[in-house]
Short mmCIF file of C-alpha atoms in Angstrom, two decimals:
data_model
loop_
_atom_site.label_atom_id
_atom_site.label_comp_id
_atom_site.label_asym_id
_atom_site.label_seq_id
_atom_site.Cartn_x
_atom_site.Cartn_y
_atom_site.Cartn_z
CA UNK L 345 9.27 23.37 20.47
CA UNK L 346 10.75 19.68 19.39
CA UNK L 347 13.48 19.37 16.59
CA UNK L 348 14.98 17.09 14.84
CA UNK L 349 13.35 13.32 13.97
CA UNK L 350 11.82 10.29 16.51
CA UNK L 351 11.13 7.44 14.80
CA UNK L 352 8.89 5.58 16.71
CA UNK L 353 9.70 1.23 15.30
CA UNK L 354 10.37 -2.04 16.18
CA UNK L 355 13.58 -3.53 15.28
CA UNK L 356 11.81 -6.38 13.27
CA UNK L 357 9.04 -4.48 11.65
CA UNK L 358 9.10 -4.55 7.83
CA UNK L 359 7.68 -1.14 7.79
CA UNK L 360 9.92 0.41 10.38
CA UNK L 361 13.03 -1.49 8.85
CA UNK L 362 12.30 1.03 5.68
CA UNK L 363 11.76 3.64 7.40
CA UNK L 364 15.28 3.42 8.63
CA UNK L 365 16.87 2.66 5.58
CA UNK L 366 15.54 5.88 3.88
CA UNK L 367 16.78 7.59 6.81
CA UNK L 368 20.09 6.21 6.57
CA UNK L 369 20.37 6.61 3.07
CA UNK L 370 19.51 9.94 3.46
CA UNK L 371 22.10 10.72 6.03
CA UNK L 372 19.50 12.17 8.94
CA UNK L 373 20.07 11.60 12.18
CA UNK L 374 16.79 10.11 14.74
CA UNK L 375 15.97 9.59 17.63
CA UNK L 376 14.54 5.87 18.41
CA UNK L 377 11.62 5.52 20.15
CA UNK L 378 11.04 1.43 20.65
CA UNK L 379 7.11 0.64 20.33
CA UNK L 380 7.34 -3.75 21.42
CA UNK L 381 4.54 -5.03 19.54
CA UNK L 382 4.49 -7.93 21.67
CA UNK L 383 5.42 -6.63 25.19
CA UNK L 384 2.36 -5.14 27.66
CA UNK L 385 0.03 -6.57 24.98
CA UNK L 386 1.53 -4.76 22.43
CA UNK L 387 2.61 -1.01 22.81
CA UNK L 388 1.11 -0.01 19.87
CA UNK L 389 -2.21 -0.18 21.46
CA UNK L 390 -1.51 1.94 24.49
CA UNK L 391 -3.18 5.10 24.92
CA UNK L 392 -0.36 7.83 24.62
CA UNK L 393 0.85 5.45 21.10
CA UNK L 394 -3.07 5.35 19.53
CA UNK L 395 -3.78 9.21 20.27
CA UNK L 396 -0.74 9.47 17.89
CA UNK L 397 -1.18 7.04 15.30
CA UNK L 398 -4.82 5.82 15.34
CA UNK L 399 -3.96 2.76 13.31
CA UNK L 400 -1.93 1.25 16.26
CA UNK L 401 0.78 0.45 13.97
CA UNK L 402 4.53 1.75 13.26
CA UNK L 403 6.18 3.28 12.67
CA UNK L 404 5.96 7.01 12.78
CA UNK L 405 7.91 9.62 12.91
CA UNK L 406 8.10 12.78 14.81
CA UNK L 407 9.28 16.11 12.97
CA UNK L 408 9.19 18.56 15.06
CA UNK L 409 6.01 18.63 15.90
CA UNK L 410 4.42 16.83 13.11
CA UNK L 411 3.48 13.30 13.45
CA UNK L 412 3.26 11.35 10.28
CA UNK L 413 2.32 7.61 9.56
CA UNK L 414 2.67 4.98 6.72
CA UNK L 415 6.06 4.32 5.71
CA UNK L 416 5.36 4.92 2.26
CA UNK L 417 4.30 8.76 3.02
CA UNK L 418 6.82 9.00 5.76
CA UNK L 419 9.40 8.06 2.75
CA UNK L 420 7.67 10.21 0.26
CA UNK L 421 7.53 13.43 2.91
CA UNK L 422 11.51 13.21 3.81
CA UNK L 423 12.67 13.37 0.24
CA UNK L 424 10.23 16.32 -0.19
CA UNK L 425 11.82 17.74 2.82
CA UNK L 426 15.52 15.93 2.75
CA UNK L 427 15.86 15.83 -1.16
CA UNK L 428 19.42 14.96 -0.89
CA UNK L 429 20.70 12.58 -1.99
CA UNK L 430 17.37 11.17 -4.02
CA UNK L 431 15.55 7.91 -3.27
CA UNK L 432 12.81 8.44 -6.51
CA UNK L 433 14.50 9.23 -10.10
CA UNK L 434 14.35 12.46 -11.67
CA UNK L 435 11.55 11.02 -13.88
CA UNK L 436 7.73 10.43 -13.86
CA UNK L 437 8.35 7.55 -16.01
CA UNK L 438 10.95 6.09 -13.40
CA UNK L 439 8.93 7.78 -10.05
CA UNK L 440 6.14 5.71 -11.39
CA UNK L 441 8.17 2.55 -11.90
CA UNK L 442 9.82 2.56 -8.37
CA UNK L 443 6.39 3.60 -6.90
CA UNK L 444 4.96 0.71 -8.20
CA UNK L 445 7.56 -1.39 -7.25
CA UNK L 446 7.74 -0.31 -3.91
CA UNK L 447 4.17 -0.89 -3.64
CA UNK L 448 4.09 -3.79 -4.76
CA UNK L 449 5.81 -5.32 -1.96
CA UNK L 450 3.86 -2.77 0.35
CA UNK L 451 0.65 -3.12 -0.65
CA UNK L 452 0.37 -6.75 -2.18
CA UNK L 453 2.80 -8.72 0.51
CA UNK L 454 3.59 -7.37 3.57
CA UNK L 455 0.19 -6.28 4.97
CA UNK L 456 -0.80 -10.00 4.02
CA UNK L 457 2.07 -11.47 6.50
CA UNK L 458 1.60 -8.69 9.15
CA UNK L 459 1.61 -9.39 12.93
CA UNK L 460 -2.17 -9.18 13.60
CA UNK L 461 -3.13 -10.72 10.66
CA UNK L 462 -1.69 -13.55 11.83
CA UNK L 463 -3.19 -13.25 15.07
CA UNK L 464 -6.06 -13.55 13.50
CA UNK L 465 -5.90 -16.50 11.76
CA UNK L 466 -4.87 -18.02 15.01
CA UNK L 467 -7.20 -16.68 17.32
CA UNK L 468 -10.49 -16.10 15.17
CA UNK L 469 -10.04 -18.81 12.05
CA UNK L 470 -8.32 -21.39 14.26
CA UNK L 471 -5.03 -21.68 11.53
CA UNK L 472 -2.21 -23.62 13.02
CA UNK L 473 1.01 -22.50 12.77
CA UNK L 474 2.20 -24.60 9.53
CA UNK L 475 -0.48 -22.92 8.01
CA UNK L 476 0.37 -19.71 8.82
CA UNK L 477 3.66 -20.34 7.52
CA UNK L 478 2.38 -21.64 4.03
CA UNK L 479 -0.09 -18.51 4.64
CA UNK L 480 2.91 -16.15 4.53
CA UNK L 481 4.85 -17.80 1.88
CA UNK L 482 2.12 -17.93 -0.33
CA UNK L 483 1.51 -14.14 -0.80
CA UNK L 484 5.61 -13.60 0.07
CA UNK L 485 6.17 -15.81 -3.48
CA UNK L 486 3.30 -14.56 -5.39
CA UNK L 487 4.73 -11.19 -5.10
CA UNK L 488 8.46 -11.89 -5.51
CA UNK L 489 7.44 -14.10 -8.87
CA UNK L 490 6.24 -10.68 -10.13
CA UNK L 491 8.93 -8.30 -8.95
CA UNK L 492 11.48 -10.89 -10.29
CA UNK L 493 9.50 -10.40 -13.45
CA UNK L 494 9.53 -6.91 -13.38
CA UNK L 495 13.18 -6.56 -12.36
CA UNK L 496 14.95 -9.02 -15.06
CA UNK L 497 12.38 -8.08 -17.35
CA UNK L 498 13.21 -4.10 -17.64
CA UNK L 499 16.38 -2.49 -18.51
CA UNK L 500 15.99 0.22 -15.81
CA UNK L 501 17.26 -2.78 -13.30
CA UNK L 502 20.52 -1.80 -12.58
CA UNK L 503 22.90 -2.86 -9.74
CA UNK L 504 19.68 -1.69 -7.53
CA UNK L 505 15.71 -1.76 -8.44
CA UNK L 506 16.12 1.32 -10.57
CA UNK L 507 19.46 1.95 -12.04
CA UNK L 508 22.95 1.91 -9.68
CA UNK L 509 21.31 4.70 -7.05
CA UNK L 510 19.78 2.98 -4.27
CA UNK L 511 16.11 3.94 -3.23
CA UNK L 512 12.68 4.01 -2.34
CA UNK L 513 11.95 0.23 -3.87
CA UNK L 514 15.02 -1.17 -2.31
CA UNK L 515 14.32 0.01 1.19
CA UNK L 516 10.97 -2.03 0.17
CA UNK L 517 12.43 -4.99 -1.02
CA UNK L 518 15.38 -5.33 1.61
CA UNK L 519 13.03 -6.27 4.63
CA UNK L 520 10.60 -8.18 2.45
CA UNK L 521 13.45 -10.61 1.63
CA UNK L 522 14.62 -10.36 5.50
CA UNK L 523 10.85 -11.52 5.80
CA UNK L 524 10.66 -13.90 3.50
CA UNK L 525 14.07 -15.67 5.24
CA UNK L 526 12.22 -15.56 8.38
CA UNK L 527 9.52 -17.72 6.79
CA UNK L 528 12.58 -20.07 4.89
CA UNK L 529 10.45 -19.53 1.47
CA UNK L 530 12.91 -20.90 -0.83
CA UNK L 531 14.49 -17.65 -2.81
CA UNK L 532 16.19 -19.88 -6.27
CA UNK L 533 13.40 -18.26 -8.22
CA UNK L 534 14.40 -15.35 -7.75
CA UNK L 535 18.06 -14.55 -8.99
CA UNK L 536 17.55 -10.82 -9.67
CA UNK L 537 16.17 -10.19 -6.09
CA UNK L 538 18.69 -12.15 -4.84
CA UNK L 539 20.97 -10.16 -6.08
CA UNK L 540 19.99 -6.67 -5.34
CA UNK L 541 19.27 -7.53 -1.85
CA UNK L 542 22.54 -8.45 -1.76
CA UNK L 543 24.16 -5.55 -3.10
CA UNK L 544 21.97 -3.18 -0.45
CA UNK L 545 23.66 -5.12 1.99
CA UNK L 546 27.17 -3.95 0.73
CA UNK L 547 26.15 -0.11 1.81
CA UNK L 548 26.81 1.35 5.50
CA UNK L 549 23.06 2.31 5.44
CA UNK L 550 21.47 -0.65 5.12
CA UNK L 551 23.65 -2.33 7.74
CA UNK L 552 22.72 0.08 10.47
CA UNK L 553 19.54 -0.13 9.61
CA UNK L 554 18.97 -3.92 9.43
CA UNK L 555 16.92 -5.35 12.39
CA UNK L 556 20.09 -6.82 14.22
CA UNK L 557 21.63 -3.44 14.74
CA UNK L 558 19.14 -1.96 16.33
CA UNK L 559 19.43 -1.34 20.47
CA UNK L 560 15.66 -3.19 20.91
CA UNK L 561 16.77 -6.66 18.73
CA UNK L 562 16.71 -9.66 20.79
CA UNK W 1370 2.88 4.69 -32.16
CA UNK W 1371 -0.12 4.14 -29.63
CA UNK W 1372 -1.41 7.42 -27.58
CA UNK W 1373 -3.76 8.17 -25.18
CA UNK W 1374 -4.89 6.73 -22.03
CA UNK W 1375 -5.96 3.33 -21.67
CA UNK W 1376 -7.06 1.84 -18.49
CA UNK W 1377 -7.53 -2.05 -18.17
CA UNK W 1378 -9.95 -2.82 -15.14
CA UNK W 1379 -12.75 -3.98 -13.93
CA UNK W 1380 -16.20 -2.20 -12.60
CA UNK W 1381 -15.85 -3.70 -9.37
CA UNK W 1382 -11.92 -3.46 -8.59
CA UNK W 1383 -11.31 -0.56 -5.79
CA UNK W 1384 -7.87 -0.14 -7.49
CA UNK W 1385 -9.48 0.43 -10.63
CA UNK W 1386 -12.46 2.70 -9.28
CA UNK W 1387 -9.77 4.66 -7.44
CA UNK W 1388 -7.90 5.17 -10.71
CA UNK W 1389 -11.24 6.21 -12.30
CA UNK W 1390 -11.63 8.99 -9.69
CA UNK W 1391 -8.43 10.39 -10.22
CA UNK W 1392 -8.81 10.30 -14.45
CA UNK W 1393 -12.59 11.89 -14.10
CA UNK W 1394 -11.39 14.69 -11.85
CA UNK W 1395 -8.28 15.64 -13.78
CA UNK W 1396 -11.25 15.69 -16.86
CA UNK W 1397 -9.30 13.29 -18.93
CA UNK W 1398 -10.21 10.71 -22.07
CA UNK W 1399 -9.66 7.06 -21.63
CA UNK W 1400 -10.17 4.04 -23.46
CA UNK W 1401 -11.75 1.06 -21.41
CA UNK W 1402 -10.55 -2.23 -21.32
CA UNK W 1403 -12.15 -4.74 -19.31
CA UNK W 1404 -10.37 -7.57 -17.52
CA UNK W 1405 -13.00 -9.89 -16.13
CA UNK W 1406 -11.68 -10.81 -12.96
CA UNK W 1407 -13.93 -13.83 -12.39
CA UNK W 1408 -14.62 -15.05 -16.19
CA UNK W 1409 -12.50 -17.13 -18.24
CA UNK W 1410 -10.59 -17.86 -14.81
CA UNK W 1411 -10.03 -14.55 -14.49
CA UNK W 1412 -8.98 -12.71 -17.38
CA UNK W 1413 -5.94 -11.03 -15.43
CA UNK W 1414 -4.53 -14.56 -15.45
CA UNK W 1415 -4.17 -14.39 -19.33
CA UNK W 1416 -0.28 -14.78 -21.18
CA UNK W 1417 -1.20 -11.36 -22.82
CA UNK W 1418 -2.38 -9.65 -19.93
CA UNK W 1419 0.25 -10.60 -17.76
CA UNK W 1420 2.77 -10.35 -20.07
CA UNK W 1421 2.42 -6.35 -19.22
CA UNK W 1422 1.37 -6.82 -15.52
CA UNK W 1423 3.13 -9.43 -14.35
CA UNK W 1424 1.10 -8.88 -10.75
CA UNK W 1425 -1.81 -10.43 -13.05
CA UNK W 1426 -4.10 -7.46 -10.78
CA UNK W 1427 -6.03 -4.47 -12.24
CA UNK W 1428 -5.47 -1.94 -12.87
CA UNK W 1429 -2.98 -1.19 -15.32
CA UNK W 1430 -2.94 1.81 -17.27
CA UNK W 1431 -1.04 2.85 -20.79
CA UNK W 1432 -0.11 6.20 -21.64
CA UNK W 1433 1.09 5.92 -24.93
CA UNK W 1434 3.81 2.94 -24.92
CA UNK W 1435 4.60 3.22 -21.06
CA UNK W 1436 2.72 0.42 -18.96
CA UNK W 1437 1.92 1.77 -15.44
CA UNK W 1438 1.05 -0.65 -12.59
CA UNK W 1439 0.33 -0.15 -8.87
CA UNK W 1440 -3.43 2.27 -8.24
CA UNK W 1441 -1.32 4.65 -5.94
CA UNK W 1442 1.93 4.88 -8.31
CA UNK W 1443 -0.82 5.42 -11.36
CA UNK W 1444 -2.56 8.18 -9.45
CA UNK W 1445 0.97 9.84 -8.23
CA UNK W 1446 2.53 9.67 -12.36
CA UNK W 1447 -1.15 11.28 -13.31
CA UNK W 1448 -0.56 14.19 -11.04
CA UNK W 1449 2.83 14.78 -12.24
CA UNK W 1450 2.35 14.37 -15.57
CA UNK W 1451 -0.87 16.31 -15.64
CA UNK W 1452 -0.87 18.27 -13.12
CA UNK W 1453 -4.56 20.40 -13.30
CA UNK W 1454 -6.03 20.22 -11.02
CA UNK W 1455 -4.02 18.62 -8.27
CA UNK W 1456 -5.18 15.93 -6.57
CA UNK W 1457 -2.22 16.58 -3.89
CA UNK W 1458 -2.15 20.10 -2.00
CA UNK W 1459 0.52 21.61 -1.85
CA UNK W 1460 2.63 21.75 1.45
CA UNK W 1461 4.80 18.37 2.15
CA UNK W 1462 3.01 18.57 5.12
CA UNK W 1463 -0.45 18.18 3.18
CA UNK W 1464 0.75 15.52 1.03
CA UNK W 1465 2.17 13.53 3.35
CA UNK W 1466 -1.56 13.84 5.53
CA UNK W 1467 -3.04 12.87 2.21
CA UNK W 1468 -1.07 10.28 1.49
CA UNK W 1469 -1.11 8.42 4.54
CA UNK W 1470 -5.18 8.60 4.57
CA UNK W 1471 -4.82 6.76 0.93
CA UNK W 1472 -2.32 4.61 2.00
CA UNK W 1473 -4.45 3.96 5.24
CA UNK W 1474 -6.72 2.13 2.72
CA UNK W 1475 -4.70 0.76 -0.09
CA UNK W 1476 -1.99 -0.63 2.25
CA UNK W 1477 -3.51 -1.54 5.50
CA UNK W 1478 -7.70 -2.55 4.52
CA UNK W 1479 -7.78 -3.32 1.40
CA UNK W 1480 -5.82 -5.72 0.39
CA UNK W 1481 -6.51 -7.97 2.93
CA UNK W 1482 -10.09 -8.42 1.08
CA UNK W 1483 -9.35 -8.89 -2.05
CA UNK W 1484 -10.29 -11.32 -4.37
CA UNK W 1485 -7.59 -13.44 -4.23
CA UNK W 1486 -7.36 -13.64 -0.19
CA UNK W 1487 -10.77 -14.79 -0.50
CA UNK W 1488 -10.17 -17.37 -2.43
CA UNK W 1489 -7.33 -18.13 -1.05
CA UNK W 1490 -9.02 -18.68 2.60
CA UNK W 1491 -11.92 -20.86 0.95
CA UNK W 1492 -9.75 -22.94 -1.20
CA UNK W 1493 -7.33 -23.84 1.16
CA UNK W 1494 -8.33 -23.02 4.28
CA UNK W 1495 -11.79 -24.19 3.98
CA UNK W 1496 -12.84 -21.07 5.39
CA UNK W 1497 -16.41 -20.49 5.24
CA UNK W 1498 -18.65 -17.79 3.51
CA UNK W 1499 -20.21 -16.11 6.82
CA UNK W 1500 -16.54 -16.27 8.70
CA UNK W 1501 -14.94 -14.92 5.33
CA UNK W 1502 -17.44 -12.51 5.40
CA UNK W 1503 -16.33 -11.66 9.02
CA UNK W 1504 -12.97 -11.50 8.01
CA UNK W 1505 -13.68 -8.50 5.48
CA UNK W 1506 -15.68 -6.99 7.89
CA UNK W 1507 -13.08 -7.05 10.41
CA UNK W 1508 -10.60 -5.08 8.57
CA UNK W 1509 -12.59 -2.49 7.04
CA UNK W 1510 -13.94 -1.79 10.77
CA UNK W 1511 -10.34 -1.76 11.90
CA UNK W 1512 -9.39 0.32 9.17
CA UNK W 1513 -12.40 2.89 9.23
CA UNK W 1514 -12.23 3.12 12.90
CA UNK W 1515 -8.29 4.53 12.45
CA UNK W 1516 -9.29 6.26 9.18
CA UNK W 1517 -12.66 8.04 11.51
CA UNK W 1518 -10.57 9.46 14.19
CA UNK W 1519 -7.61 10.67 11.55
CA UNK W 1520 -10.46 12.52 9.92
CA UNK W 1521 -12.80 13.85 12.86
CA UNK W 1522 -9.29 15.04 15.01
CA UNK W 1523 -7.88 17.01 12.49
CA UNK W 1524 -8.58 20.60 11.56
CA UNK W 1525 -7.19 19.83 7.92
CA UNK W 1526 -10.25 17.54 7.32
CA UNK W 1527 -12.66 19.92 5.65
CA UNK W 1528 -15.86 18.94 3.04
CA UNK W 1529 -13.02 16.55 1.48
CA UNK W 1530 -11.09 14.49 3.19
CA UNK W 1531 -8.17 17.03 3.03
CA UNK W 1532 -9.48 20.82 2.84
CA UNK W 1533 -12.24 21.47 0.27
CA UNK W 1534 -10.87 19.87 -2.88
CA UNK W 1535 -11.78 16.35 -3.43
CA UNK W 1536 -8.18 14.71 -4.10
CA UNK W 1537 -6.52 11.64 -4.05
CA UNK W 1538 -7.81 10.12 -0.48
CA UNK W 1539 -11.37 10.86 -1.47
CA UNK W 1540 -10.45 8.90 -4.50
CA UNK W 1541 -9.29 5.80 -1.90
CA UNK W 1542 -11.76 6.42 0.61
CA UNK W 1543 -15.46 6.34 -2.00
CA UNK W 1544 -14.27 3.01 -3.39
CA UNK W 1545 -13.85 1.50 -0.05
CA UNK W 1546 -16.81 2.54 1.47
CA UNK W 1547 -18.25 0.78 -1.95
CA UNK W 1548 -17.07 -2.22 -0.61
CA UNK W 1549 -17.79 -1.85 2.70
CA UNK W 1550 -21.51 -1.67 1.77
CA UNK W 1551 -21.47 -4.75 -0.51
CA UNK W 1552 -19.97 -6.84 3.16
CA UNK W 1553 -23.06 -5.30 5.29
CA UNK W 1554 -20.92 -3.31 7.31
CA UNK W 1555 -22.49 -1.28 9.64
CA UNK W 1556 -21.55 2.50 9.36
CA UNK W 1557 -23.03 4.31 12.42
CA UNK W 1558 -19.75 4.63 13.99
CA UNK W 1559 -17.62 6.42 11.06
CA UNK W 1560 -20.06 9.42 10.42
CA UNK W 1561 -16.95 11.53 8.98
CA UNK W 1562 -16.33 9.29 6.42
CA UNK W 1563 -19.84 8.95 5.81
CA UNK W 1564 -20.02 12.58 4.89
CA UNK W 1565 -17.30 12.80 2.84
CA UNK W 1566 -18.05 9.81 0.44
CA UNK W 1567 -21.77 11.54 0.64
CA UNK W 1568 -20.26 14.97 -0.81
CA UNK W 1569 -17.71 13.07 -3.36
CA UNK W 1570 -20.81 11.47 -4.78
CA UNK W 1571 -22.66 14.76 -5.38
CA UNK W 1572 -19.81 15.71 -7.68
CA UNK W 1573 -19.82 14.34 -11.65
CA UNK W 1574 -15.95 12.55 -11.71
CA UNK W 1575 -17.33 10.23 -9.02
CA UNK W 1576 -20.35 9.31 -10.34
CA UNK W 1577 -18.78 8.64 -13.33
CA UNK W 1578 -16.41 6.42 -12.09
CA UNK W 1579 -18.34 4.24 -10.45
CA UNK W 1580 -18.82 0.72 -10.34
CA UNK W 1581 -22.47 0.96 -11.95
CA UNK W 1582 -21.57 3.23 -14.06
CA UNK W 1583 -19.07 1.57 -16.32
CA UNK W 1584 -19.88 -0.82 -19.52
CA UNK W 1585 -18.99 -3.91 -18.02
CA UNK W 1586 -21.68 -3.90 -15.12
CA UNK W 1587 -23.37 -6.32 -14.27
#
């Protein structure tokens, strides 16, 4: 029987990218298994990849020999599983603030700037590619106007999204900003976002799990 | 000092719907307060309104002086903080399976039809009604088609979308099949989920949560 944990990413997938941070943070060891969403068409839609994870999307992760998807559930399952140290405060009050948080940025901005969304535009709507870029930076800013709110705005902020612990928002917000650098969306409005990101990058495991240091990067 | 649950949405929001399925079958009181997403400019746009969410989306919800945003992170702080009867099983296994479905469809389908996209892709995209119409289409089918085979392949699937309880992917899945109806979409090929949003509606918490059902109807 298989042990231990596959992660099956993409070094520049927002999704994956958290997925690896929680990991990190959490001090597990993985295995990597590289899914190239642009190589052969796009691994994600071969056979062997889609029997696994029927959305044709990553990542997932192998434990053992369960297969789960959605990095927010993948997150959710390894600190039932891997409680220490904690990526969700000890209260509902705070669960509920980081969950939103986090879901903010996974919910209401990423899946708008994903990969085949923006094939789409292309390919079906005919949207050129400075209008895919205002495209992305439209919903990336919309959503960082309100988590900039809802960070400066709350005294839960701490050095991180919730308090001075890193956690489940921050391994949301880290690749969003990584995202939103990609798409040069101007970040002055947002100081407090900024900031954090900043401080994440000051910790071992958000280095090793940045896009760069992984073995598929180009 | 305010108590009590009050939920500000709208009769046709998913998010909200969703959060009206998981109040109904948890048998709990709320107070209704509508935020007219279309009126006014859309109420959700008000100083007041998004003063407490700054995402200016429904739903929000207000237990006593806490503010909760985010469906998902709502439905999660109502299961912990009133517990009977779950709405999650309860193996981390389970609840990350459950999880994922719900995710499946607040993450990955439907955002990407939302009100705001839509306008978005009229307004400045000068995308049309039948293409943006296509465009909803598209990513429900994409979604449902995923959502179909993680249902039908999986001996955890059982009246419900997990085991026999209706929980809180039924309460993701019934809204968005709701929508999917209002775009035309053609449901031969997703007979599972057909099933299941046909048993959640033989059950009282749905049919009180939904759309027609609430004050502000049209």
């Amino acid at each position: 029987m298989a042990t231990g944990l596959v992660l099956y990413g993409y070094w520049r997938s927002s999704a994956a990218y958290r997925v690896r941070i929680a990991l990190a943070l959490k001090g597990l060891a993985w295995e990597n298994r590289v899914v190239h969403l642009v190589k052969d068409g796009g691994q994600q839609h071969a056979a062997d990849y889609a029997a696994m994870n029927p959305q044709q999307l990553v990542p997932s992760l192998r434990d053992g020999e369960r297969v789960l998807t959605q990095s927010l559930a993948i997150m959710e399952y390894l600190e039932e599983t891997r409680p220490e140290p904690p990526l969700l405060p000890a209260d509902a009050r705070g669960r509920a603030r980081v969950r939103s948080l986090a879901q903010l940025v996974a919910c209401d901005i990423h899946p708008l700037g994903n990969l085949r969304v923006l094939q789409y535009l292309e390919r079906e709507l005919g949207v050129g590619e400075a209008q895919r870029g205002a495209w992305s930076r439209h919903w990336i800013a919309t959503g960082f106007a309100a988590l900039e709110a809802m960070l400066a705005g709350n005294a839960a902020t701490g050095r991180y999204c919730h308090g001075d612990t890193p956690g489940l928002a921050d391994a949301c917000l880290v690749p969003q900003l990584y995202n939103a650098r990609r798409w040069k969306l101007p970040l002055d409005d947002y100081p407090t976002i900024v900031r954090i990101d900043a401080a994440c990058h000051e910790l071992e495991a958000f280095r090793v799990a940045a896009p760069e240091a992984q073995p598929d990067a180009l």
